[in-house]
Coordinates of C-alpha atoms and ligand atoms in Angstrom, one line a residue:
X14 CA 18.2 35.1 -7.4
X15 CA 15.9 37.7 -8.9
X16 CA 13.4 36.4 -11.4
X17 CA 11.0 38.0 -13.9
X18 CA 8.4 37.1 -16.5
X19 CA 11.1 35.2 -18.4
X20 CA 10.9 32.2 -16.0
X21 CA 7.2 31.6 -17.0
X22 CA 8.2 28.2 -18.5
X23 CA 10.8 27.4 -15.9
X24 CA 9.0 27.6 -12.6
X25 CA 10.2 24.1 -11.4
X26 CA 13.8 25.0 -12.3
X27 CA 13.7 28.2 -10.3
X28 CA 12.7 26.2 -7.2
X29 CA 15.2 23.5 -7.9
X30 CA 18.1 25.9 -8.4
X31 CA 17.1 27.9 -5.3
X32 CA 17.1 24.7 -3.2
X33 CA 20.3 23.3 -4.7
X34 CA 22.4 26.4 -4.4
X35 CA 20.6 27.8 -1.3
X36 CA 19.5 31.1 -2.9
X37 CA 16.7 33.2 -1.6
X38 CA 14.4 34.0 -4.5
X39 CA 12.8 37.4 -5.3
X40 CA 10.4 38.2 -8.1
X41 CA 9.5 41.3 -10.0
X42 CA 5.8 42.2 -9.4
X43 CA 4.6 40.9 -12.8
X44 CA 6.3 37.6 -11.9
X45 CA 4.7 37.4 -8.5
X46 CA 2.7 34.3 -9.5
X47 CA 5.7 32.4 -11.0
X48 CA 7.2 31.2 -7.7
X49 CA 5.0 29.3 -5.3
X50 CA 3.8 31.5 -2.4
X51 CA 4.6 28.6 0.0
X52 CA 8.2 28.0 -1.1
X53 CA 10.4 28.5 1.9
X54 CA 13.1 30.4 -0.1
X55 CA 10.6 32.7 -1.8
X56 CA 10.9 36.2 -0.3
X57 CA 8.1 37.7 -2.4
X58 CA 8.3 40.7 -4.7
X59 CA 10.7 43.5 -4.4
X60 CA 10.1 47.3 -4.5
X61 CA 7.1 49.4 -3.6
X62 CA 4.9 46.5 -4.7
X63 CA 6.9 44.2 -2.5
X64 CA 7.7 42.7 0.9
X65 CA 10.1 43.3 3.7
X66 CA 12.1 40.1 3.2
X67 CA 12.5 40.7 -0.5
X68 CA 13.6 44.4 0.0
X69 CA 16.2 43.4 2.7
X70 CA 17.5 40.3 0.9
X71 CA 18.1 42.4 -2.3
X72 CA 19.7 45.2 -0.4
X73 CA 22.1 43.0 1.5
X74 CA 23.1 40.8 -1.4
X75 CA 26.7 40.8 -2.8
X76 CA 25.6 38.9 -5.9
X77 CA 22.3 39.0 -7.7
X78 CA 21.5 36.4 -10.4
X79 CA 18.9 38.0 -12.6
X80 CA 17.0 35.4 -14.6
X81 CA 14.5 36.5 -17.2
X82 CA 14.1 40.0 -15.9
X83 CA 14.9 43.6 -16.9
X84 CA 14.1 44.7 -13.4
X85 CA 14.0 48.5 -13.7
X86 CA 14.6 49.1 -10.0
X87 CA 18.1 47.6 -10.0
X88 CA 19.4 51.0 -10.8
X89 CA 18.3 52.3 -7.4
X90 CA 20.3 49.8 -5.3
X91 CA 22.4 51.7 -2.8
X92 CA 25.1 49.1 -2.4
X93 CA 27.6 47.8 -4.9
X94 CA 26.5 44.5 -6.2
X95 CA 27.8 41.9 -8.7
X96 CA 25.3 40.6 -11.2
X97 CA 24.9 37.7 -13.5
X98 CA 22.1 38.3 -16.0
X99 CA 20.5 35.7 -18.1
X100 CA 18.1 36.7 -20.8
X101 CA 17.1 35.4 -24.1
X102 CA 17.1 38.8 -25.7
X103 CA 20.7 40.2 -25.9
X104 CA 19.3 43.8 -26.0
X105 CA 17.9 43.3 -22.4
X106 CA 21.3 42.5 -20.9
X107 CA 23.0 45.3 -18.8
X108 CA 20.2 47.8 -19.5
X109 CA 19.3 48.6 -15.9
X110 CA 22.5 47.7 -14.1
X111 CA 25.9 46.6 -15.4
X112 CA 26.1 42.8 -15.9
X113 CA 29.3 41.3 -14.6
X114 CA 28.4 38.2 -16.5
X115 CA 25.9 38.4 -19.3
X116 CA 24.4 35.2 -20.7
X117 CA 22.1 35.0 -23.7
X118 CA 20.1 32.0 -22.9
X119 CA 16.6 30.6 -22.4
X120 CA 15.9 30.7 -18.6
X121 CA 14.9 27.1 -18.4
X122 CA 17.9 25.8 -20.4
X123 CA 20.3 27.9 -18.3
X124 CA 18.9 26.8 -15.0
X125 CA 18.9 23.1 -16.1
X126 CA 22.5 23.4 -17.0
X127 CA 23.3 25.0 -13.7
X128 CA 21.6 22.1 -11.9
X129 CA 23.7 19.6 -14.0
X130 CA 26.9 21.6 -13.3
X131 CA 26.2 21.7 -9.5
X132 CA 24.9 18.2 -8.8
X133 CA 25.7 18.2 -5.1
X134 CA 23.6 20.2 -2.7
X135 CA 25.4 23.2 -1.4
X136 CA 25.3 23.8 2.4
X137 CA 22.7 26.3 3.6
X138 CA 24.3 29.6 4.4
X139 CA 23.5 31.9 7.4
X140 CA 22.2 34.4 4.9
X141 CA 19.6 31.9 3.6
X142 CA 18.5 31.0 7.1
X143 CA 18.2 34.6 8.1
X144 CA 16.1 35.3 5.0
X145 CA 13.9 32.3 5.7
X146 CA 13.3 33.6 9.2
X147 CA 12.6 37.1 7.8
X148 CA 10.0 35.5 5.5
X149 CA 8.3 33.7 8.4
X150 CA 8.1 37.0 10.3
X151 CA 6.6 38.7 7.2
X152 CA 4.0 36.0 6.9
X153 CA 3.1 36.5 10.5
X154 CA 2.8 40.3 9.8
X155 CA 0.4 39.6 7.0
X156 CA -1.6 37.2 9.1
X157 CA -2.0 39.9 11.7
X158 CA -3.1 42.5 9.2
X159 CA -5.5 40.0 7.7
X160 CA -7.2 39.0 10.9
X161 CA -10.9 39.8 10.9
X162 CA -12.0 41.9 13.9
X163 CA -15.7 42.2 14.7
X164 CA -17.2 45.7 14.2
X165 CA -13.8 47.2 13.0
X166 CA -13.3 48.7 9.6
X167 CA -11.8 46.2 7.1
X168 CA -8.2 46.2 6.1
X169 CA -7.3 45.5 2.5
X170 CA -5.3 42.5 3.7
X171 CA -8.4 41.0 5.4
X172 CA -10.6 41.5 2.3
X173 CA -8.0 39.8 0.0
X174 CA -7.4 37.0 2.5
X175 CA -11.1 36.2 2.2
X176 CA -11.1 36.7 -1.6
X177 CA -8.2 34.2 -1.7
X178 CA -10.6 31.5 -0.4
X179 CA -12.5 31.9 -3.7
X180 CA -9.3 31.1 -5.7
X181 CA -8.9 27.8 -7.4
X182 CA -5.8 26.0 -8.5
X183 CA -5.7 27.7 -11.9
X184 CA -7.4 31.0 -11.1
X185 CA -6.4 34.0 -13.2
X186 CA -6.2 37.4 -11.4
X187 CA -6.5 40.6 -13.3
X188 CA -4.9 43.3 -11.2
X189 CA -5.4 47.1 -11.5
X190 CA -3.0 49.8 -10.6
X191 CA -2.4 51.4 -7.2
X192 CA -2.2 50.3 -3.6
X193 CA -4.6 47.6 -4.6
X194 CA -1.8 46.0 -6.7
X195 CA 0.5 46.1 -3.7
X196 CA -2.0 44.4 -1.5
X197 CA -2.9 41.8 -4.2
X198 CA 0.6 40.7 -4.9
X199 CA 1.2 40.3 -1.2
X200 CA -2.0 38.5 -0.3
X201 CA -3.4 36.4 -3.2
X202 CA -2.5 32.7 -3.3
X203 CA -0.1 31.6 -6.0
X204 CA 0.7 28.1 -4.9
X205 CA -0.4 26.2 -7.9
X206 CA -1.2 27.2 -11.5
X207 CA -2.7 30.6 -10.7
X208 CA -1.6 33.4 -13.0
X209 CA -1.8 37.1 -12.8
X210 CA -1.9 39.8 -15.4
X211 CA -1.2 43.5 -14.6
X212 CA -0.2 46.7 -16.4
X213 CA 3.5 46.4 -15.3
X214 CA 5.5 49.1 -17.0
X215 CA 2.7 51.3 -18.2
X216 CA 0.7 51.4 -14.9
X217 CA -2.6 52.0 -16.7
X218 CA -5.4 52.3 -14.2
X219 CA -8.6 50.6 -15.4
X220 CA -6.6 47.5 -16.6
X221 CA -8.2 45.1 -14.1
X222 CA -11.8 45.0 -15.2
X223 CA -10.7 44.7 -18.9
X224 CA -8.2 42.0 -18.0
X225 CA -11.0 40.1 -16.4
X226 CA -13.0 40.2 -19.7
X227 CA -10.0 39.1 -21.7
X228 CA -9.1 36.3 -19.3
X229 CA -12.6 34.9 -19.0
X230 CA -13.1 34.9 -22.8
X231 CA -9.7 33.3 -23.3
X232 CA -10.2 30.7 -20.6
X233 CA -14.0 30.1 -20.2
X234 CA -13.5 27.2 -17.7
X235 CA -11.1 29.0 -15.4
X236 CA -12.1 31.2 -12.5
X237 CA -11.2 34.8 -13.0
X238 CA -10.9 37.4 -10.2
X239 CA -10.1 41.0 -10.7
X240 CA -9.0 43.5 -8.0
X241 CA -9.2 47.2 -8.6
X242 CA -9.1 50.4 -6.6
X243 CA -12.1 52.6 -6.5
X244 CA -10.3 55.1 -8.8
X245 CA -9.4 52.5 -11.4
X246 CA -12.8 50.8 -11.2
X247 CA -14.8 54.0 -11.7
X248 CA -12.7 54.9 -14.8
X249 CA -14.0 51.8 -16.6
X250 CA -17.2 50.8 -14.7
X251 CA -19.2 50.9 -18.0
X252 CA -17.3 47.8 -19.2
X253 CA -19.2 45.8 -16.6
X254 CA -22.0 45.8 -19.1
X255 CA -19.7 43.8 -21.5
X256 CA -19.2 41.2 -18.8
X257 CA -23.0 41.1 -18.3
X258 CA -23.7 40.9 -22.1
X259 CA -21.3 38.0 -22.6
X260 CA -22.3 36.3 -19.3
X261 CA -18.8 36.3 -18.0
X262 CA -18.8 35.1 -14.4
X263 CA -15.8 37.3 -13.4
X264 CA -15.5 38.1 -9.7
X265 CA -14.6 41.8 -9.6
X266 CA -13.3 43.1 -6.2
X267 CA -13.1 46.8 -5.5
X268 CA -10.9 48.0 -2.6
X269 CA -12.8 51.2 -1.8
X270 CA -10.7 53.6 0.2
X271 CA -12.3 56.9 -1.1
X272 CA -9.2 58.1 -2.9
X273 CA -6.1 57.7 -5.0
X274 CA -4.3 55.8 -2.2
X275 CA -1.1 55.1 -4.2
X276 CA -0.6 58.8 -5.0
X277 CA -1.5 59.8 -1.5
X278 CA 1.3 57.7 -0.1
X279 CA 3.7 59.0 -2.8
X280 CA 2.9 62.6 -1.9
X281 CA 3.1 62.0 1.8
X282 CA 6.5 60.5 1.4
X283 CA 7.8 63.4 -0.5
X284 CA 6.3 66.1 1.8
X285 CA 3.7 67.3 -0.6
X286 CA 0.2 68.5 0.3
X287 CA -2.8 66.1 0.2
X288 CA -4.6 67.8 -2.6
X289 CA -7.1 66.5 -5.1
X290 CA -6.7 62.9 -3.9
X291 CA -10.2 62.1 -2.5
X292 CA -13.3 61.5 -4.6
X293 CA -16.9 60.4 -4.2
X294 CA -17.8 56.8 -4.7
X295 CA -21.2 55.5 -5.8
X296 CA -22.4 52.4 -4.1
X297 CA -20.7 50.2 -6.7
X298 CA -22.6 47.1 -5.6
X299 CA -25.9 49.0 -6.3
X300 CA -24.5 50.2 -9.7
X301 CA -23.5 46.6 -10.5
X302 CA -26.9 45.2 -9.6
X303 CA -28.6 47.8 -11.9
X304 CA -26.3 46.8 -14.7
X305 CA -27.3 43.1 -14.3
X306 CA -24.4 41.8 -12.3
X307 CA -24.5 40.5 -8.8
X308 CA -23.5 43.4 -6.5
X309 CA -22.3 42.9 -2.9
X310 CA -21.1 45.7 -0.6
X311 CA -19.2 44.9 2.5
X312 CA -18.0 47.2 5.4
X313 CA -17.1 44.8 8.2
X314 CA -16.2 41.3 9.1
X315 CA -19.7 40.0 9.3
X316 CA -20.8 41.5 5.9
X317 CA -17.6 40.3 4.3
X318 CA -18.0 36.7 5.6
X319 CA -21.6 36.7 4.5
X320 CA -20.8 38.0 1.0
X321 CA -18.0 35.4 0.5
X322 CA -20.6 32.7 1.5
X323 CA -23.1 34.1 -1.0
X324 CA -20.5 34.1 -3.8
X325 CA -19.6 30.5 -2.9
X326 CA -23.3 29.6 -3.2
X327 CA -23.6 31.2 -6.6
X328 CA -20.4 29.6 -7.9
X329 CA -21.6 26.2 -6.6
X330 CA -24.9 26.7 -8.5
X331 CA -23.0 27.3 -11.8
X332 CA -23.0 31.1 -11.8
X333 CA -22.9 32.8 -15.2
X334 CA -23.2 36.4 -13.9
X335 CA -20.4 38.8 -13.2
X336 CA -20.0 39.6 -9.6
X337 CA -18.9 42.8 -8.0
X338 CA -17.6 42.8 -4.4
X339 CA -17.4 46.4 -3.3
X340 CA -15.3 46.3 -0.1
X341 CA -15.1 49.5 1.9
X342 CA -11.6 49.5 3.5
X343 CA -9.5 51.7 5.8
X344 CA -7.4 54.4 4.3
X345 CA -4.2 52.9 5.6
X346 CA -1.5 52.7 3.0
X347 CA 0.4 49.4 2.6
X348 CA 3.6 49.0 4.5
X349 CA 6.2 51.0 2.6
X350 CA 8.6 48.6 1.0
X351 CA 10.0 50.9 -1.7
X352 CA 12.6 52.1 0.7
X353 CA 12.7 50.5 4.1
X354 CA 14.5 52.3 6.9
X355 CA 15.5 49.2 8.9
X356 CA 19.2 48.4 8.5
X357 CA 21.1 49.5 11.6
X358 CA 24.3 49.7 9.6
X359 CA 22.8 52.1 7.2
X360 CA 20.5 54.3 9.2
X361 CA 20.5 56.2 12.5
X362 CA 18.4 54.7 15.3
X363 CA 16.1 57.7 15.2
X364 CA 15.2 57.3 11.6
X365 CA 14.6 53.5 12.0
X366 CA 12.4 54.2 15.1
X367 CA 10.3 56.7 13.2
X368 CA 9.9 54.3 10.2
X369 CA 8.9 51.5 12.6
X370 CA 6.5 53.6 14.4
X371 CA 4.8 55.0 11.3
X372 CA 4.1 51.5 10.0
X373 CA 3.6 49.8 13.3
X374 CA 6.5 47.4 12.7
X375 CA 8.0 46.7 16.2
X376 CA 11.6 45.6 16.2
X377 CA 11.1 42.6 18.5
X378 CA 8.5 41.1 16.1
X379 CA 10.0 42.2 12.8
X380 CA 13.7 42.5 13.2
X381 CA 16.0 43.8 10.4
X382 CA 17.6 41.1 8.2
X383 CA 21.0 42.3 9.5
X384 CA 19.9 41.5 13.0
X385 CA 18.6 38.1 12.1
X386 CA 21.9 37.4 10.3
X387 CA 23.9 38.4 13.3
X388 CA 21.8 35.9 15.4
X389 CA 22.6 33.2 12.8
X390 CA 26.3 34.0 13.0
X391 CA 26.1 33.8 16.8
X392 CA 24.6 30.3 16.6
X393 CA 27.2 29.1 14.1
Ligands
LIG610 C1 -4.9 56.1 -16.4 C2 -4.1 56.4 -15.2 N1 -4.2 57.7 -14.6 C3 -3.4 58.0 -13.6 C4 -2.4 57.1 -13.1 C5 -1.5 57.5 -11.9 N2 -1.9 56.7 -10.8 C6 -1.3 55.5 -10.4 S1 -2.0 54.8 -9.1 C7 -3.1 56.0 -9.0 C8 -4.2 55.9 -7.9 C9 -5.0 54.7 -8.0 O1 -6.2 54.9 -7.2 P1 -7.2 53.8 -6.9 O2 -7.6 53.1 -8.2 O3 -8.3 54.2 -6.1 O4 -6.3 52.7 -6.1 P2 -5.6 52.8 -4.7 O5 -4.2 53.2 -4.8 O6 -6.5 53.7 -3.8 O7 -5.7 51.3 -4.2 C10 -3.0 57.0 -10.0 C11 -3.8 58.2 -10.1 C12 -2.3 55.9 -13.8 N3 -1.4 54.9 -13.4 N4 -3.1 55.5 -14.8
LIG611 MG1 -8.6 54.1 -4.0

């Protein structure tokens, strides 16, 4: 089951249908926060802003039930797939991929009727179990990436894991555009009523900081966290003055990697030269402090831990100041999940080996979904 923003009012139904029918669930990136992070059938988001289990589940599926999504990347699937598409706007049906069955309906109403029509629990399939195992492996992968190591440069995952501890049950995240979005959708907690806003189709850098202003003005009592890259942040840094002027206690996180990381990865993948992709940064914490915000710059585990504790203290004391956490991170790109070279039935062993080596994804720890499925079949 592939869900999009249309399931906003049907979160409980998505989980119930997934459990009843035994369907792994995948979300589009803007819908990352609409399925609980901790749900055992949730594979995460699919595509370049995605996860390994979601990529593999979608690419091995025979049937995809698309609920409340016009998922643009369906057109790039490389296997034939049947689709059932449910959308309340008829014009959205069959736009990105043919719909074998097209249903004009509200997502919640459709899912409720599905539950009524299938009252008995369906048995768990080997495919679902393999997907659940793949998800567990993925969570272990993220844990490994997020582990703080003394005196080592910070990974984006480690920074966001710590930022996640500042999250409350109804926190709103304003996400910018770039590798920072990929890391954020993977790492931030969405287990309760948290929400995210991002510049989905338009990919407008600079969205994060402005989204923070809008979110905090709209919901003065809720905690608001923005995550931006250094490129996106420096495009709109002047708007921090607006946060200061209106005393908006937004927590703005910058993932500072010294360049346009998202484009660098794109160019590397297509064999283009690394040209014009690096730029100078200011000390953004210093800039923020001079603008009247609370600025904190972190470069390693100790300074990150101390900064998070400082932020907690300010929050506990009823903070009304915007905060800027400028986190200097490694240049490492996120694991490439736009096209994963893992399936032994689809790719040569050499190509798989090269992909695994490039992203430090050893086969014993992070097997392909097809391998996990074969193990399930052996057990049955
Ligand atoms: C206004 C705007 N200009 C250019 C782009 C193209 N673009 C997409 S991601 C990206 C790089 C973002 O760099 P940064 O903000 O540092 O984030 P990182 O990828 O390094 O995390 C660029 C240039 C865009 N989406 N929006
Ligand atoms: Mg950057």
